[in-house]
Coordinates of C-alpha atoms and ligand atoms in Angstrom, one line a residue:
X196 CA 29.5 -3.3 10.7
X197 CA 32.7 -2.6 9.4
X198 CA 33.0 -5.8 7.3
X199 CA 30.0 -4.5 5.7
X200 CA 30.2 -3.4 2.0
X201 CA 26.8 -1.9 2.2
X202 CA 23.9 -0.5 4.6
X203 CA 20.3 -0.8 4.1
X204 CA 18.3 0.5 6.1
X205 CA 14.7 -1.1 6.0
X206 CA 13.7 -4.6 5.3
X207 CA 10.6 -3.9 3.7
X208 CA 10.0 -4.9 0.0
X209 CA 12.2 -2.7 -1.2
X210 CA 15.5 -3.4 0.5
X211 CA 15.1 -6.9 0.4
X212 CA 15.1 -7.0 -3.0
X213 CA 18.1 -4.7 -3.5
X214 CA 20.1 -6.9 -0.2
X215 CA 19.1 -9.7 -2.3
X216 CA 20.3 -8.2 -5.4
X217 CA 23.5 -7.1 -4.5
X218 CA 24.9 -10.3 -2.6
X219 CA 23.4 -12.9 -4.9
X220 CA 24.1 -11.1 -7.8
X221 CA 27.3 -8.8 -7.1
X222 CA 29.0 -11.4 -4.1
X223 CA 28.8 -8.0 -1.5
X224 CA 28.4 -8.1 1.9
X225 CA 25.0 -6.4 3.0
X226 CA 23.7 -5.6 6.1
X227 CA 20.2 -4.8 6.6
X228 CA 18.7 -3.3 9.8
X229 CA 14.8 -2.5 11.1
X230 CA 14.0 -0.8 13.9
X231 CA 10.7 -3.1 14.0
X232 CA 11.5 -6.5 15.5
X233 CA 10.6 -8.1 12.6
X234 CA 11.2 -8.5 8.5
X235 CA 8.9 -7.3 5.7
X236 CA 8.0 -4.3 6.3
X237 CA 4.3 -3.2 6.0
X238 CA 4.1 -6.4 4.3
X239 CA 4.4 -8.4 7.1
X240 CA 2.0 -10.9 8.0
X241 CA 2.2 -13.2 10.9
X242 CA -0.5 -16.3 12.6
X243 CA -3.0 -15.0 15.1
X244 CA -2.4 -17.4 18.3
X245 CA -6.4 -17.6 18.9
X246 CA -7.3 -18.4 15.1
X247 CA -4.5 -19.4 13.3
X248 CA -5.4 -17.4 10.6
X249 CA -2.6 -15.5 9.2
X250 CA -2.8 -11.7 9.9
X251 CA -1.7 -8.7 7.7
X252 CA -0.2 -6.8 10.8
X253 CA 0.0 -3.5 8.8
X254 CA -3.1 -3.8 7.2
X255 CA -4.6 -6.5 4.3
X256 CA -1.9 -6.6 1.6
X257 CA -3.4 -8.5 -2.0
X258 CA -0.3 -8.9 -4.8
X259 CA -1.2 -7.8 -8.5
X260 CA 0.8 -6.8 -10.8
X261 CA 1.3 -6.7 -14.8
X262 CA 5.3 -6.4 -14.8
X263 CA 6.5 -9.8 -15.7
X264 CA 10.0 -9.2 -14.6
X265 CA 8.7 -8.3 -11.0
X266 CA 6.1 -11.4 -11.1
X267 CA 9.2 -14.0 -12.0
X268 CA 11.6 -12.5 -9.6
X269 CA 9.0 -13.1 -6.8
X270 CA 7.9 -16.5 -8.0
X271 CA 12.1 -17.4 -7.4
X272 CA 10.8 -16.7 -3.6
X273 CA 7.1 -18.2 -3.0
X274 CA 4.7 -19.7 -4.9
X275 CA 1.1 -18.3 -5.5
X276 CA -2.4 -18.8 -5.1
X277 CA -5.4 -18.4 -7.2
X278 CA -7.0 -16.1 -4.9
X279 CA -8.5 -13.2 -6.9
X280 CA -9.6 -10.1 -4.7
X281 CA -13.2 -8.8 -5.2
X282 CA -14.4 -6.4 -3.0
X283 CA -18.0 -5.5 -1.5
X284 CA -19.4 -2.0 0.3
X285 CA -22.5 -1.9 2.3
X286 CA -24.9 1.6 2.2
X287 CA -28.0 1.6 4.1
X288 CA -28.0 -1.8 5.3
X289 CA -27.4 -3.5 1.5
X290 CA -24.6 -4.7 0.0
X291 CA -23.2 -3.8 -3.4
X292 CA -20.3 -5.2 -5.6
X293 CA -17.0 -2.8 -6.2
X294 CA -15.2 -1.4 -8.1
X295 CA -19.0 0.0 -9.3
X296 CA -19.6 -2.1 -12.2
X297 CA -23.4 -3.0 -14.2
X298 CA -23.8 -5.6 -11.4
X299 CA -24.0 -2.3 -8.5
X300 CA -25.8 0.1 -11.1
X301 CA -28.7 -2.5 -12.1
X302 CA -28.8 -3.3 -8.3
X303 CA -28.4 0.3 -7.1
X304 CA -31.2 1.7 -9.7
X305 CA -33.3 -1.5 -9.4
X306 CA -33.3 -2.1 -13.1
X307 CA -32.1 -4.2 -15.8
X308 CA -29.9 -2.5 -18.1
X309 CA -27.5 -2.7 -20.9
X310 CA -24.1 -1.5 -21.3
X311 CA -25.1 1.1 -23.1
X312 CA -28.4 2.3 -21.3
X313 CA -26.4 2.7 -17.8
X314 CA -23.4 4.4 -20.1
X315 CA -25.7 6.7 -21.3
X316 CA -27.6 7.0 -17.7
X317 CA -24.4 8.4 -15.3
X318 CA -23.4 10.6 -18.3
X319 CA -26.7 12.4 -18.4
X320 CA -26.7 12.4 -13.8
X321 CA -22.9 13.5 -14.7
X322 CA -23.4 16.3 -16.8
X323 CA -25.2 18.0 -13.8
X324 CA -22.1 20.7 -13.5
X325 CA -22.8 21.7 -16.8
X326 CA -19.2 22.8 -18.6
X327 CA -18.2 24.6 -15.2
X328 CA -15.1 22.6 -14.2
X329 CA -15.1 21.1 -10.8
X330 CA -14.1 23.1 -7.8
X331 CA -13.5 20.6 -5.2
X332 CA -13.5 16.7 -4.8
X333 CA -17.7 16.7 -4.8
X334 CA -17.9 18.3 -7.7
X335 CA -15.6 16.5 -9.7
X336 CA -16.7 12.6 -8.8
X337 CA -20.2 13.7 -9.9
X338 CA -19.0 14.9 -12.6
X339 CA -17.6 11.5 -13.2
X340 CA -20.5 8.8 -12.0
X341 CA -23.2 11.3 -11.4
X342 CA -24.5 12.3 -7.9
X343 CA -26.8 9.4 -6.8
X344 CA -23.9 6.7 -6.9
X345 CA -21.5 9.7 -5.6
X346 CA -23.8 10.2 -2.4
X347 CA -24.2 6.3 -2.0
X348 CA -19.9 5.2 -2.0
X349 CA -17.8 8.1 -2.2
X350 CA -19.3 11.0 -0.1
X351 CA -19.7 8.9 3.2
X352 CA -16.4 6.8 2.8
X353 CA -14.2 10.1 1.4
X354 CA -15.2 12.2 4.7
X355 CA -14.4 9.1 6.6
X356 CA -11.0 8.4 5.1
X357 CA -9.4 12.4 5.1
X358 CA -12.1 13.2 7.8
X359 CA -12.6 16.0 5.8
X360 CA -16.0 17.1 3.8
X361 CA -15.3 16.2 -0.1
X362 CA -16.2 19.5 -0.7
X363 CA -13.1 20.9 1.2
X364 CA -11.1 18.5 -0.6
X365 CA -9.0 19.4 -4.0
X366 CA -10.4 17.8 -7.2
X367 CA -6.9 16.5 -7.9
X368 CA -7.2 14.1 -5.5
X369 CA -9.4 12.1 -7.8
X370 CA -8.2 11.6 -11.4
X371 CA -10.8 9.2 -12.2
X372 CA -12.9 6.9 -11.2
X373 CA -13.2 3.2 -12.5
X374 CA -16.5 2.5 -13.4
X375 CA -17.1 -1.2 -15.6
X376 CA -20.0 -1.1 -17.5
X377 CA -19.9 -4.8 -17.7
X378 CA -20.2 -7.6 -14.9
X379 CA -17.0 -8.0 -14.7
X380 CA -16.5 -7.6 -10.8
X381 CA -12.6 -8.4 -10.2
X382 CA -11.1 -5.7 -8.1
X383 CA -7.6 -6.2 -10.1
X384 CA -6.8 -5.7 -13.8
X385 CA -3.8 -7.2 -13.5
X386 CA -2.7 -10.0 -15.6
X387 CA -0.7 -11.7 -12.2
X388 CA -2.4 -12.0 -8.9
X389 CA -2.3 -14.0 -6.2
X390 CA -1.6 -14.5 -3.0
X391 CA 1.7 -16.0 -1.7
X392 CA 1.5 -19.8 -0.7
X393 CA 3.5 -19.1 2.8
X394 CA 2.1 -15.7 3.4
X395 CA 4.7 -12.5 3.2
X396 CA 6.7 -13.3 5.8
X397 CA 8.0 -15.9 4.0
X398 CA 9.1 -14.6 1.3
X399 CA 11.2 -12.1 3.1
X400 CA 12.7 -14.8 5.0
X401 CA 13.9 -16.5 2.0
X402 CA 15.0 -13.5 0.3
X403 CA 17.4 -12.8 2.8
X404 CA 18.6 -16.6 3.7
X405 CA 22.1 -15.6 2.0
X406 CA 25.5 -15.9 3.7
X407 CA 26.5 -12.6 2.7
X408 CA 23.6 -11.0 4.4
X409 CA 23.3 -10.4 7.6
X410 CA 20.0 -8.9 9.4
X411 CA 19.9 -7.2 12.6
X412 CA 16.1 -6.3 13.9
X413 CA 15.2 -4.0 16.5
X414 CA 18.1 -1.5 15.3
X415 CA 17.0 2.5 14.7
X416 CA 19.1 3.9 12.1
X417 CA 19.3 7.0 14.0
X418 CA 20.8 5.0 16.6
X419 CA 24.0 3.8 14.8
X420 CA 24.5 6.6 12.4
X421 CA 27.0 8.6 14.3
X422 CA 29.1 5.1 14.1
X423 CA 28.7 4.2 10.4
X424 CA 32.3 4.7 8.3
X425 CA 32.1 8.0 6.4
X426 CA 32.7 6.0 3.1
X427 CA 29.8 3.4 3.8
X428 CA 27.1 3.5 1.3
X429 CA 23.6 3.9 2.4
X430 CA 20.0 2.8 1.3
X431 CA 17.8 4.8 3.4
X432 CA 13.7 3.5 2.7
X433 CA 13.1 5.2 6.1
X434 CA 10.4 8.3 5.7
X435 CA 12.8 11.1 3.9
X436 CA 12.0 14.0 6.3
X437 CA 13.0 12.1 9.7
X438 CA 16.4 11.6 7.4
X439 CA 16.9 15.0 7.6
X440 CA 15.5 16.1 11.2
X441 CA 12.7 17.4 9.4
X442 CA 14.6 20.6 8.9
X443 CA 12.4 21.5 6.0
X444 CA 9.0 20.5 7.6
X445 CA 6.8 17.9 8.2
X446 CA 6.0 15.6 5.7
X447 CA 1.6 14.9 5.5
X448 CA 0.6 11.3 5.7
X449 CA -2.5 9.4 6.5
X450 CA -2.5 6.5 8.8
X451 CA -5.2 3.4 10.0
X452 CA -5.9 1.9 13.1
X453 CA -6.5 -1.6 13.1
X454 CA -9.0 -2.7 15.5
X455 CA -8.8 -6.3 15.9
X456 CA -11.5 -8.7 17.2
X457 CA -12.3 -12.6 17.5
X458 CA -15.3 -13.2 16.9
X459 CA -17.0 -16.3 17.7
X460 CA -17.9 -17.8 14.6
X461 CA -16.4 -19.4 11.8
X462 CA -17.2 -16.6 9.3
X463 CA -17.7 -13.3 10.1
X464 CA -19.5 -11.6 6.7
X465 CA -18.1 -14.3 4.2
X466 CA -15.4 -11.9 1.6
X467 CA -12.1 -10.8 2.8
X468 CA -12.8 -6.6 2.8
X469 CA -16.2 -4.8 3.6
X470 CA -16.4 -1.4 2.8
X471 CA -18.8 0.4 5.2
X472 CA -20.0 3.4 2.9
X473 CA -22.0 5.7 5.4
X474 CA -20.5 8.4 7.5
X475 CA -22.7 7.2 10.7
X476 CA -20.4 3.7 10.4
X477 CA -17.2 5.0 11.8
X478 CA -15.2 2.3 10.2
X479 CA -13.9 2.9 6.7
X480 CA -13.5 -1.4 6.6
X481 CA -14.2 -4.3 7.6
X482 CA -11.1 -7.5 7.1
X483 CA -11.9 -10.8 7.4
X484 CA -8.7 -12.0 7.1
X485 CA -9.2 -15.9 6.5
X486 CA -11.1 -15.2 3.3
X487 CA -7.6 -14.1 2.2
X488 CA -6.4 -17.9 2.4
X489 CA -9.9 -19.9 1.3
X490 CA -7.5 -22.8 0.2
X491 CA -6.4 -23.1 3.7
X492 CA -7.9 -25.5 6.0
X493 CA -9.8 -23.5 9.1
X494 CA -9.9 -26.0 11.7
X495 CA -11.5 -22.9 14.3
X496 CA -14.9 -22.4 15.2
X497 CA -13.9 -18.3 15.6
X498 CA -12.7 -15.8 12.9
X499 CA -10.4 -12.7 13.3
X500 CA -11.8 -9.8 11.8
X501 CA -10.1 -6.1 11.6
X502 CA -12.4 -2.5 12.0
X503 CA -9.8 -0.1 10.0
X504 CA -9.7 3.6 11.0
X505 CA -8.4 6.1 9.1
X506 CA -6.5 9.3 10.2
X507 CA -4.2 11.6 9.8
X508 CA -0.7 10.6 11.0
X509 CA 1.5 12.1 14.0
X510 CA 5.3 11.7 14.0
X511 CA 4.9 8.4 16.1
X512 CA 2.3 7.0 14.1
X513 CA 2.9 4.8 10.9
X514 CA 3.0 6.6 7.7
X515 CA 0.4 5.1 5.4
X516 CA -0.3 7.2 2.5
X517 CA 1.1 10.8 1.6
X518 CA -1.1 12.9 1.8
X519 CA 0.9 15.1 -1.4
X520 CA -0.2 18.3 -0.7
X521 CA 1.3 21.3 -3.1
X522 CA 3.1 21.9 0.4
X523 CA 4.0 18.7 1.1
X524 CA 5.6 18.7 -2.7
X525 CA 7.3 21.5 -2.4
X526 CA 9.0 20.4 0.9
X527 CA 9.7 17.0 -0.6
X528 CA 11.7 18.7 -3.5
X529 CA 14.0 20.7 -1.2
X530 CA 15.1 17.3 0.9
X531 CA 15.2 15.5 -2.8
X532 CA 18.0 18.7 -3.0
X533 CA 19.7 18.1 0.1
X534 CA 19.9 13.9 -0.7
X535 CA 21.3 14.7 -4.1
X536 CA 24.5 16.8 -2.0
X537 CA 25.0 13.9 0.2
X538 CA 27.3 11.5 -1.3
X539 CA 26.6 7.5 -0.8
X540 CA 23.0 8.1 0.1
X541 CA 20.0 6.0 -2.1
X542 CA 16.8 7.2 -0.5
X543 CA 14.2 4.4 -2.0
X544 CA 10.5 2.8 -1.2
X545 CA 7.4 4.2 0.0
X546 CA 8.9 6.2 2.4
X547 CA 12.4 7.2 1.1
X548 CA 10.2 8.9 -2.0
X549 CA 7.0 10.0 -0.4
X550 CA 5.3 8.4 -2.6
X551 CA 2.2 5.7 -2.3
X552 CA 3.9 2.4 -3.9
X553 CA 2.4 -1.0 -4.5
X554 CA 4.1 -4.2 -3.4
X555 CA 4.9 -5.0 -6.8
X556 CA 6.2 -1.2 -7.9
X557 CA 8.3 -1.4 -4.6
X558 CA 10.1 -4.2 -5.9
X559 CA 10.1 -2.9 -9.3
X560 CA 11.7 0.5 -8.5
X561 CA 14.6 -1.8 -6.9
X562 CA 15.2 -3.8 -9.7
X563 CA 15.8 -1.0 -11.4
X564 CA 17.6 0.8 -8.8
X565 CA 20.1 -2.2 -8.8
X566 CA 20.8 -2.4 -12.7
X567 CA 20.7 1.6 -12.6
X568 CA 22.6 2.4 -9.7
X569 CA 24.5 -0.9 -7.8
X570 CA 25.7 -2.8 -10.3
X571 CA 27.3 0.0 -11.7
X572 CA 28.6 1.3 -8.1
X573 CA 29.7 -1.5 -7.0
X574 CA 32.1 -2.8 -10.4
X575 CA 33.8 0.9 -10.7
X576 CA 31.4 2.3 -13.3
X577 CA 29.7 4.8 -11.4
X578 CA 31.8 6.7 -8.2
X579 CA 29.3 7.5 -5.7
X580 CA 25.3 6.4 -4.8
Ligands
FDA1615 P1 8.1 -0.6 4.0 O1 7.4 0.4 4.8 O2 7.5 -1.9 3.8 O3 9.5 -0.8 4.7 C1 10.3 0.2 5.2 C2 11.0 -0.3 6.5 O4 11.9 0.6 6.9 C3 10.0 -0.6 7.6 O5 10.1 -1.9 8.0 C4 10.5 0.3 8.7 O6 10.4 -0.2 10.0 C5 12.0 0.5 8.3 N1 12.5 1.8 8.9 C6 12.0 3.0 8.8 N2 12.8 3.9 9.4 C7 13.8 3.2 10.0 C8 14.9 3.5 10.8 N3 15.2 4.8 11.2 N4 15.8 2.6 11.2 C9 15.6 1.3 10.8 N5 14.5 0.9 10.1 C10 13.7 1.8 9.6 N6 0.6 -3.1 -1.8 C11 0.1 -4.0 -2.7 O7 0.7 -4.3 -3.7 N7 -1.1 -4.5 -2.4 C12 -1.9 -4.3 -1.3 O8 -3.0 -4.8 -1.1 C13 -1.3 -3.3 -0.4 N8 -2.0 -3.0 0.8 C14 -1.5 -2.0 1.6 C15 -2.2 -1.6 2.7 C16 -1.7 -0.7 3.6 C17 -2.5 -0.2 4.8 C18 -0.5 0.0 3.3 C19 0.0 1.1 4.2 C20 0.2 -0.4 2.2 C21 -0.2 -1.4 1.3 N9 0.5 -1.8 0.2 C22 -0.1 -2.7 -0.7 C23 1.8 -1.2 -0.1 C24 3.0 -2.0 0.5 O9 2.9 -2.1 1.9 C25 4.3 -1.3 0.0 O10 4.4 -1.4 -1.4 C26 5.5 -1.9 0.6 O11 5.4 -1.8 2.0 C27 6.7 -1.0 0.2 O12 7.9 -1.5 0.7 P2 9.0 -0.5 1.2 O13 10.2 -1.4 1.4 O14 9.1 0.6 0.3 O15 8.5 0.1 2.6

């Protein structure tokens, strides 16, 4: 520890890239440390025993993204497939293309329409509100794809996912909803997707293959902080609030239980993710989690599949997504206060910045935290973290 020139806490996507960052690029020593026994954070994925399929521990992670910089800094680490992710939900027993796109309108309303015609359709079932503006989250997707198509994938899943009724739900949770008035049925925009060639693990493994970093698993921050020297810097992408012995309150975040199961056949419901739209389903979704890997031979007669739960999250549970109440912001500013007084401390990631990231914005923010903030630190041009 004490030939260390940095600490980073975490080696999920984000301190990876900054351990990487900072030894290949600024020749410091880095030591990174995870309580989990393993690298890669949420990201991780490792090969069922029974299957050998290879499973997204923390739940079914797909890589998009349209920042170029992030897409060739990755592609230094793995290579990627052509896998491009579309997505299915099931309502009464049929099942219906997603994002909701002409393909699940004409197939929902049991017509043949144009572009237009179904444009012109939702507007008229959306303008049911009237120019009231919405009052809850109900209210506002109808007011956005009309209530038959609201009722059929939103109402059901929503109360599922913040086991809530959407009508006791904030509008603002919603900003919009993507609805493609063409066939196109890819879940993804983005101009780079794929899936990596090794799986995640992989890539993490290479990342921190560096002489200059060392990685020590199975080690709680909380653990060794009263050892650390008082001049060490610090990259903390642990959840903020636990940094501070939530002093200032709890921080609100949803979590999913995996339920896994092999099942004895080959394939299971033949995509990679099933939504399961009505409330009666428990499930939110359903992973198949060879579909992920089609180029991969799957020598196995059985399949491992995944029944995903979705709750809110204790202080021993995993922290999925913030929930980002007005509370929950208004406690997250007043440890954002207390960070900025603490010298040598870089709170980063998902869970450093209460904030839902994508594997590709996770790696972004530390690209920029390391031309912003390291590079600087660490050749005299800024004092302190
Ligand atoms: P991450 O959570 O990965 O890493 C933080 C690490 O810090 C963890 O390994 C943790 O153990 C460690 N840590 C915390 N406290 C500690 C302590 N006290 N001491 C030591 N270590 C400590 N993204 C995407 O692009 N496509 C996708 O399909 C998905 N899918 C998806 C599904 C689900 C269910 C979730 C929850 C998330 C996704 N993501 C995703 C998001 C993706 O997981 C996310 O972008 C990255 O995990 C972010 O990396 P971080 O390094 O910020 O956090």
């Amino acid at each position: 520890l004490s030939k260390a020139d940095i600490l980073i806490v975490g080696a999920g996507f984000y301190g990876a890239t900054l351990a990487e960052r900072i030894a290949t690029q600024l020749g410091r020593r880095v030591l990174v440390i995870d309580r989990r026994t393993h690298i890669g954070g949420n990201a991780y994925t490792e090969q069922d025993p029974v299957t050998g399929v290879e499973i997204h521990r923390y739940g079914p992670h797909l890589f998009h993204t349209s920042n170029e910089e992030v897409w060739n800094y990755l592609r230094g680490f793995t290579g990627f497939t052509s896998y491009r992710h579309r997505a299915f939900s099931t309502y009464r027993d049929k099942v219906y293309p997603l994002p909701i796109n002409l393909a699940t309108i004409c197939q929902f309303f049991g017509k043949r329409l144009s572009p237009d015609e179904a444009r012109g359709m939702i507007a008229e079932q959306a303008a049911e509100l009237g120019d009231r503006p919405p009052a809850n989250l109900e209210e506002k997707a109808i007011s956005l794809v009309g209530r038959p198509l609201y009722e059929a994938f939103i109402k059901g899943y929503t109360a599922k996912q913040w086991q809530t009724d959407p009508r006791e739900l904030p509008a603002q949770i919603i900003a919009r909803l993507p609805v493609r008035y063409t066939f196109d049925d890819g879940y993804f925009n983005d101009r780079f997707q794929g899936q990596p060639v090794d799986g995640y693990t992989a890539i993490f493994e290479k990342m921190l293959a560096h002489d200059l970093i060392e990685t020590r698993l199975g080690v709680d921050f909380f653990d060794i902080k009263p050892l650390l020297p008082k001049d060490l810097p610090v990259v903390y992408t642990g959840p903020i609030d636990r940094y501070f012995d939530y002093c200032e309150g709890e921080l609100g975040w949803r979590t999913i239980d995996i339920d896994l199961e092999v099942v004895n056949s080959p394939d299971h419901q033949g995509t990679a993710i099933m939504n399961y739209a009505d409330e009666a389903v428990p499930y939110t979704r359903v992973v198949e989690f060879r579909h992920f890997n089609p180029e991969r031979q799957h020598g196995s007669d059985k399949t491992l599949i995944g029944r995903e739960y979705s709750r809110f999250a204790g202080r021993a549970d995993e922290p999925y997504y913030p929930i980002d109440t007005r509370k929950d912001q208004a406690i997250y500013r007043r440890y954002l206060e207390r960070a900025a007084a603490e010298k040598n401390l870089h709170l980063g990631g998902r869970l450093g910045t209460y904030r839902y990231l994508d594997m590709h914005q996770a790696i972004g923010a530390a690209l920029r935290a390391f031309e912003t903030v390291f590079a600087p630190h660490f050749t005299g041009k800024l004092d302190s973290l």
